[in-house]
């Protein structure tokens, strides 16, 4: 039998750690949350106010308490620098299925391996702690970096919502991708 104390925390990767979202994270969130280059990847570019974010943190806290959703801060392992946020939402209990999301807020921190590492941590938490069977995400067709990261981790493209997203005067397709617990276990 594996000695559980010898196993690594699923909340810690090679570069990042996932930790709870706190009220005190508000200032760090507001620093880059409205940076267009990052928000365009998420699809929602309408700037968010401090009040909206405060409400989001409060709502996250309530959802975590009732097991309806889990949001985490992504921070660097060594210096605990705030990098962004990620979460598991839209939980369908009976199917053990949910939707994940991730954002590294400051574009200067993109392409440094943080997003890949944080997504792997989030999936470990989802599959090995919260016992999900399947995790899903949506990604805009133009978000090539995110698609590359998700495919590298093992997500499969399972559907396409045609012209489902409108931005900059144009409709864009939205991919749906998913990964099953056993697929993740085989790969990581
Ligand atoms: C998408 C996101 C989470 C990825 O995290 P990241 O830390 O930037 O990504 P990583 O450094 O871990 O990996 C980037 C990979 O994409 C590759 N990449 C970068 N730009 C690319 C592009 N235009 N096309 C294809 N691949 C690209 C890199 O070469 C690297 O691949 P490799 O590890 O095989 O060499 C991050 O960029 C982000 O938060 N973006 C803004 C919000 C967002 O789009 N969230 C996702 C919504 S679905």
PDB file of N, CA and C in Angstrom, residues 125-188:
ATOM      1  N   UNK A 125      -6.365  17.745  -8.489  1.00  0.00           N
ATOM      2  CA  UNK A 125      -7.333  18.040  -7.426  1.00  0.00           C
ATOM      3  C   UNK A 125      -8.717  17.516  -7.845  1.00  0.00           C
ATOM      4  N   UNK A 126      -9.077  17.782  -9.092  1.00  0.00           N
ATOM      5  CA  UNK A 126     -10.390  17.362  -9.587  1.00  0.00           C
ATOM      6  C   UNK A 126     -10.570  15.848  -9.564  1.00  0.00           C
ATOM      7  N   UNK A 127      -9.549  15.135 -10.012  1.00  0.00           N
ATOM      8  CA  UNK A 127      -9.690  13.679 -10.121  1.00  0.00           C
ATOM      9  C   UNK A 127      -9.322  12.926  -8.847  1.00  0.00           C
ATOM     10  N   UNK A 128      -8.276  13.412  -8.157  1.00  0.00           N
ATOM     11  CA  UNK A 128      -7.757  12.610  -7.042  1.00  0.00           C
ATOM     12  C   UNK A 128      -8.240  13.071  -5.675  1.00  0.00           C
ATOM     13  N   UNK A 129      -8.813  14.290  -5.617  1.00  0.00           N
ATOM     14  CA  UNK A 129      -9.326  14.785  -4.333  1.00  0.00           C
ATOM     15  C   UNK A 129     -10.852  14.871  -4.376  1.00  0.00           C
ATOM     16  N   UNK A 130     -11.359  15.488  -5.449  1.00  0.00           N
ATOM     17  CA  UNK A 130     -12.812  15.701  -5.529  1.00  0.00           C
ATOM     18  C   UNK A 130     -13.536  14.551  -6.240  1.00  0.00           C
ATOM     19  N   UNK A 131     -12.755  13.603  -6.744  1.00  0.00           N
ATOM     20  CA  UNK A 131     -13.309  12.378  -7.333  1.00  0.00           C
ATOM     21  C   UNK A 131     -14.223  12.611  -8.539  1.00  0.00           C
ATOM     22  N   UNK A 132     -13.824  13.549  -9.425  1.00  0.00           N
ATOM     23  CA  UNK A 132     -14.580  13.710 -10.666  1.00  0.00           C
ATOM     24  C   UNK A 132     -14.210  12.593 -11.638  1.00  0.00           C
ATOM     25  N   UNK A 133     -15.151  12.284 -12.502  1.00  0.00           N
ATOM     26  CA  UNK A 133     -14.966  11.258 -13.518  1.00  0.00           C
ATOM     27  C   UNK A 133     -14.531  11.894 -14.839  1.00  0.00           C
ATOM     28  N   UNK A 134     -14.965  13.143 -15.016  1.00  0.00           N
ATOM     29  CA  UNK A 134     -14.760  13.819 -16.297  1.00  0.00           C
ATOM     30  C   UNK A 134     -14.679  15.319 -16.064  1.00  0.00           C
ATOM     31  N   UNK A 135     -13.712  15.998 -16.718  1.00  0.00           N
ATOM     32  CA  UNK A 135     -13.632  17.452 -16.604  1.00  0.00           C
ATOM     33  C   UNK A 135     -13.625  18.052 -18.009  1.00  0.00           C
ATOM     34  N   UNK A 136     -14.348  19.136 -18.137  1.00  0.00           N
ATOM     35  CA  UNK A 136     -14.595  19.737 -19.453  1.00  0.00           C
ATOM     36  C   UNK A 136     -14.149  21.199 -19.446  1.00  0.00           C
ATOM     37  N   UNK A 137     -13.887  21.732 -20.626  1.00  0.00           N
ATOM     38  CA  UNK A 137     -13.609  23.172 -20.735  1.00  0.00           C
ATOM     39  C   UNK A 137     -14.064  23.671 -22.092  1.00  0.00           C
ATOM     40  N   UNK A 138     -14.175  24.987 -22.179  1.00  0.00           N
ATOM     41  CA  UNK A 138     -14.486  25.620 -23.458  1.00  0.00           C
ATOM     42  C   UNK A 138     -13.346  26.559 -23.814  1.00  0.00           C
ATOM     43  N   UNK A 139     -13.003  26.602 -25.091  1.00  0.00           N
ATOM     44  CA  UNK A 139     -11.897  27.477 -25.500  1.00  0.00           C
ATOM     45  C   UNK A 139     -12.202  28.079 -26.875  1.00  0.00           C
ATOM     46  N   UNK A 140     -11.909  29.392 -26.995  1.00  0.00           N
ATOM     47  CA  UNK A 140     -12.168  30.099 -28.256  1.00  0.00           C
ATOM     48  C   UNK A 140     -11.212  29.574 -29.339  1.00  0.00           C
ATOM     49  N   UNK A 141     -11.686  29.513 -30.571  1.00  0.00           N
ATOM     50  CA  UNK A 141     -10.850  28.941 -31.646  1.00  0.00           C
ATOM     51  C   UNK A 141      -9.549  29.717 -31.853  1.00  0.00           C
ATOM     52  N   UNK A 142      -9.542  31.012 -31.517  1.00  0.00           N
ATOM     53  CA  UNK A 142      -8.327  31.819 -31.741  1.00  0.00           C
ATOM     54  C   UNK A 142      -7.309  31.666 -30.614  1.00  0.00           C
ATOM     55  N   UNK A 143      -7.688  30.989 -29.537  1.00  0.00           N
ATOM     56  CA  UNK A 143      -6.794  30.882 -28.377  1.00  0.00           C
ATOM     57  C   UNK A 143      -5.850  29.671 -28.563  1.00  0.00           C
ATOM     58  N   UNK A 144      -4.946  29.839 -29.545  1.00  0.00           N
ATOM     59  CA  UNK A 144      -4.088  28.713 -29.965  1.00  0.00           C
ATOM     60  C   UNK A 144      -3.179  28.233 -28.836  1.00  0.00           C
ATOM     61  N   UNK A 145      -2.709  29.160 -28.018  1.00  0.00           N
ATOM     62  CA  UNK A 145      -1.809  28.751 -26.933  1.00  0.00           C
ATOM     63  C   UNK A 145      -2.548  27.836 -25.955  1.00  0.00           C
ATOM     64  N   UNK A 146      -3.770  28.256 -25.564  1.00  0.00           N
ATOM     65  CA  UNK A 146      -4.546  27.449 -24.618  1.00  0.00           C
ATOM     66  C   UNK A 146      -4.851  26.074 -25.223  1.00  0.00           C
ATOM     67  N   UNK A 147      -5.236  26.035 -26.494  1.00  0.00           N
ATOM     68  CA  UNK A 147      -5.563  24.749 -27.146  1.00  0.00           C
ATOM     69  C   UNK A 147      -4.334  23.832 -27.126  1.00  0.00           C
ATOM     70  N   UNK A 148      -3.170  24.431 -27.424  1.00  0.00           N
ATOM     71  CA  UNK A 148      -1.924  23.639 -27.400  1.00  0.00           C
ATOM     72  C   UNK A 148      -1.694  23.054 -26.006  1.00  0.00           C
ATOM     73  N   UNK A 149      -1.856  23.892 -24.978  1.00  0.00           N
ATOM     74  CA  UNK A 149      -1.630  23.444 -23.595  1.00  0.00           C
ATOM     75  C   UNK A 149      -2.595  22.311 -23.250  1.00  0.00           C
ATOM     76  N   UNK A 150      -3.865  22.494 -23.574  1.00  0.00           N
ATOM     77  CA  UNK A 150      -4.866  21.478 -23.204  1.00  0.00           C
ATOM     78  C   UNK A 150      -4.608  20.154 -23.940  1.00  0.00           C
ATOM     79  N   UNK A 151      -4.255  20.248 -25.229  1.00  0.00           N
ATOM     80  CA  UNK A 151      -3.975  19.005 -25.988  1.00  0.00           C
ATOM     81  C   UNK A 151      -2.755  18.298 -25.419  1.00  0.00           C
ATOM     82  N   UNK A 152      -1.732  19.106 -25.061  1.00  0.00           N
ATOM     83  CA  UNK A 152      -0.489  18.539 -24.506  1.00  0.00           C
ATOM     84  C   UNK A 152      -0.785  17.776 -23.208  1.00  0.00           C
ATOM     85  N   UNK A 153      -1.717  18.305 -22.422  1.00  0.00           N
ATOM     86  CA  UNK A 153      -2.054  17.670 -21.144  1.00  0.00           C
ATOM     87  C   UNK A 153      -2.890  16.404 -21.349  1.00  0.00           C
ATOM     88  N   UNK A 154      -3.628  16.355 -22.448  1.00  0.00           N
ATOM     89  CA  UNK A 154      -4.416  15.146 -22.719  1.00  0.00           C
ATOM     90  C   UNK A 154      -5.896  15.385 -22.990  1.00  0.00           C
ATOM     91  N   UNK A 155      -6.293  16.650 -23.014  1.00  0.00           N
ATOM     92  CA  UNK A 155      -7.697  16.949 -23.345  1.00  0.00           C
ATOM     93  C   UNK A 155      -7.961  16.578 -24.799  1.00  0.00           C
ATOM     94  N   UNK A 156      -9.199  16.140 -25.050  1.00  0.00           N
ATOM     95  CA  UNK A 156      -9.605  15.822 -26.420  1.00  0.00           C
ATOM     96  C   UNK A 156     -10.694  16.800 -26.853  1.00  0.00           C
ATOM     97  N   UNK A 157     -10.622  17.185 -28.119  1.00  0.00           N
ATOM     98  CA  UNK A 157     -11.668  18.062 -28.661  1.00  0.00           C
ATOM     99  C   UNK A 157     -12.890  17.188 -28.919  1.00  0.00           C
ATOM    100  N   UNK A 158     -14.014  17.527 -28.289  1.00  0.00           N
ATOM    101  CA  UNK A 158     -15.187  16.659 -28.427  1.00  0.00           C
ATOM    102  C   UNK A 158     -16.359  17.351 -29.115  1.00  0.00           C
ATOM    103  N   UNK A 159     -16.195  18.654 -29.347  1.00  0.00           N
ATOM    104  CA  UNK A 159     -17.302  19.339 -30.005  1.00  0.00           C
ATOM    105  C   UNK A 159     -16.929  20.748 -30.387  1.00  0.00           C
ATOM    106  N   UNK A 160     -17.736  21.320 -31.237  1.00  0.00           N
ATOM    107  CA  UNK A 160     -17.485  22.683 -31.702  1.00  0.00           C
ATOM    108  C   UNK A 160     -18.811  23.438 -31.709  1.00  0.00           C
ATOM    109  N   UNK A 161     -18.834  24.536 -30.968  1.00  0.00           N
ATOM    110  CA  UNK A 161     -20.017  25.401 -31.020  1.00  0.00           C
ATOM    111  C   UNK A 161     -19.731  26.438 -32.109  1.00  0.00           C
ATOM    112  N   UNK A 162     -20.420  26.301 -33.224  1.00  0.00           N
ATOM    113  CA  UNK A 162     -20.116  27.151 -34.368  1.00  0.00           C
ATOM    114  C   UNK A 162     -20.558  28.595 -34.142  1.00  0.00           C
ATOM    115  N   UNK A 163     -19.649  29.520 -34.410  1.00  0.00           N
ATOM    116  CA  UNK A 163     -19.926  30.959 -34.328  1.00  0.00           C
ATOM    117  C   UNK A 163     -20.652  31.318 -33.029  1.00  0.00           C
ATOM    118  N   UNK A 164     -20.186  30.725 -31.938  1.00  0.00           N
ATOM    119  CA  UNK A 164     -20.883  30.901 -30.662  1.00  0.00           C
ATOM    120  C   UNK A 164     -20.395  32.112 -29.879  1.00  0.00           C
ATOM    121  N   UNK A 165     -19.291  32.704 -30.341  1.00  0.00           N
ATOM    122  CA  UNK A 165     -18.692  33.795 -29.560  1.00  0.00           C
ATOM    123  C   UNK A 165     -18.467  35.000 -30.462  1.00  0.00           C
ATOM    124  N   UNK A 166     -18.947  36.154 -30.021  1.00  0.00           N
ATOM    125  CA  UNK A 166     -18.833  37.378 -30.822  1.00  0.00           C
ATOM    126  C   UNK A 166     -17.804  38.304 -30.180  1.00  0.00           C
ATOM    127  N   UNK A 167     -16.798  38.682 -30.961  1.00  0.00           N
ATOM    128  CA  UNK A 167     -15.779  39.603 -30.443  1.00  0.00           C
ATOM    129  C   UNK A 167     -15.138  40.349 -31.595  1.00  0.00           C
ATOM    130  N   UNK A 168     -14.901  41.633 -31.385  1.00  0.00           N
ATOM    131  CA  UNK A 168     -14.264  42.496 -32.391  1.00  0.00           C
ATOM    132  C   UNK A 168     -15.008  42.430 -33.731  1.00  0.00           C
ATOM    133  N   UNK A 169     -16.335  42.441 -33.633  1.00  0.00           N
ATOM    134  CA  UNK A 169     -17.166  42.513 -34.834  1.00  0.00           C
ATOM    135  C   UNK A 169     -17.260  41.225 -35.629  1.00  0.00           C
ATOM    136  N   UNK A 170     -16.819  40.116 -35.030  1.00  0.00           N
ATOM    137  CA  UNK A 170     -16.769  38.850 -35.769  1.00  0.00           C
ATOM    138  C   UNK A 170     -17.209  37.696 -34.885  1.00  0.00           C
ATOM    139  N   UNK A 171     -17.844  36.697 -35.496  1.00  0.00           N
ATOM    140  CA  UNK A 171     -18.179  35.485 -34.741  1.00  0.00           C
ATOM    141  C   UNK A 171     -17.005  34.502 -34.774  1.00  0.00           C
ATOM    142  N   UNK A 172     -16.795  33.846 -33.659  1.00  0.00           N
ATOM    143  CA  UNK A 172     -15.717  32.854 -33.550  1.00  0.00           C
ATOM    144  C   UNK A 172     -16.312  31.528 -33.074  1.00  0.00           C
ATOM    145  N   UNK A 173     -15.691  30.436 -33.512  1.00  0.00           N
ATOM    146  CA  UNK A 173     -16.118  29.118 -33.030  1.00  0.00           C
ATOM    147  C   UNK A 173     -15.544  28.869 -31.634  1.00  0.00           C
ATOM    148  N   UNK A 174     -16.235  28.033 -30.893  1.00  0.00           N
ATOM    149  CA  UNK A 174     -15.781  27.682 -29.535  1.00  0.00           C
ATOM    150  C   UNK A 174     -15.672  26.159 -29.447  1.00  0.00           C
ATOM    151  N   UNK A 175     -14.471  25.691 -29.089  1.00  0.00           N
ATOM    152  CA  UNK A 175     -14.260  24.246 -28.935  1.00  0.00           C
ATOM    153  C   UNK A 175     -14.652  23.798 -27.532  1.00  0.00           C
ATOM    154  N   UNK A 176     -15.208  22.601 -27.468  1.00  0.00           N
ATOM    155  CA  UNK A 176     -15.425  21.957 -26.173  1.00  0.00           C
ATOM    156  C   UNK A 176     -14.399  20.823 -26.106  1.00  0.00           C
ATOM    157  N   UNK A 177     -13.674  20.768 -24.996  1.00  0.00           N
ATOM    158  CA  UNK A 177     -12.668  19.710 -24.819  1.00  0.00           C
ATOM    159  C   UNK A 177     -12.935  19.021 -23.483  1.00  0.00           C
ATOM    160  N   UNK A 178     -12.588  17.745 -23.409  1.00  0.00           N
ATOM    161  CA  UNK A 178     -12.728  17.080 -22.108  1.00  0.00           C
ATOM    162  C   UNK A 178     -11.638  16.047 -21.888  1.00  0.00           C
ATOM    163  N   UNK A 179     -11.537  15.609 -20.650  1.00  0.00           N
ATOM    164  CA  UNK A 179     -10.589  14.551 -20.285  1.00  0.00           C
ATOM    165  C   UNK A 179     -11.241  13.698 -19.199  1.00  0.00           C
ATOM    166  N   UNK A 180     -11.058  12.381 -19.318  1.00  0.00           N
ATOM    167  CA  UNK A 180     -11.614  11.455 -18.321  1.00  0.00           C
ATOM    168  C   UNK A 180     -10.552  11.141 -17.269  1.00  0.00           C
ATOM    169  N   UNK A 181     -11.006  10.774 -16.081  1.00  0.00           N
ATOM    170  CA  UNK A 181     -10.072  10.481 -14.983  1.00  0.00           C
ATOM    171  C   UNK A 181      -9.057   9.420 -15.385  1.00  0.00           C
ATOM    172  N   UNK A 182      -9.533   8.360 -16.055  1.00  0.00           N
ATOM    173  CA  UNK A 182      -8.599   7.262 -16.392  1.00  0.00           C
ATOM    174  C   UNK A 182      -7.577   7.713 -17.444  1.00  0.00           C
ATOM    175  N   UNK A 183      -7.975   8.600 -18.337  1.00  0.00           N
ATOM    176  CA  UNK A 183      -7.027   9.122 -19.339  1.00  0.00           C
ATOM    177  C   UNK A 183      -5.949   9.953 -18.650  1.00  0.00           C
ATOM    178  N   UNK A 184      -6.384  10.785 -17.691  1.00  0.00           N
ATOM    179  CA  UNK A 184      -5.425  11.626 -16.972  1.00  0.00           C
ATOM    180  C   UNK A 184      -4.446  10.755 -16.179  1.00  0.00           C
ATOM    181  N   UNK A 185      -5.011   9.733 -15.528  1.00  0.00           N
ATOM    182  CA  UNK A 185      -4.184   8.832 -14.711  1.00  0.00           C
ATOM    183  C   UNK A 185      -3.124   8.127 -15.570  1.00  0.00           C
ATOM    184  N   UNK A 186      -3.513   7.726 -16.781  1.00  0.00           N
ATOM    185  CA  UNK A 186      -2.572   7.051 -17.664  1.00  0.00           C
ATOM    186  C   UNK A 186      -1.437   7.973 -18.115  1.00  0.00           C
ATOM    187  N   UNK A 187      -1.746   9.270 -18.242  1.00  0.00           N
ATOM    188  CA  UNK A 187      -0.771  10.205 -18.804  1.00  0.00           C
ATOM    189  C   UNK A 187       0.099  10.884 -17.764  1.00  0.00           C
ATOM    190  N   UNK A 188      -0.399  11.004 -16.504  1.00  0.00           N
ATOM    191  CA  UNK A 188       0.364  11.827 -15.545  1.00  0.00           C
ATOM    192  C   UNK A 188       0.719  11.066 -14.268  1.00  0.00           C
TER     193      UNK A 188
END
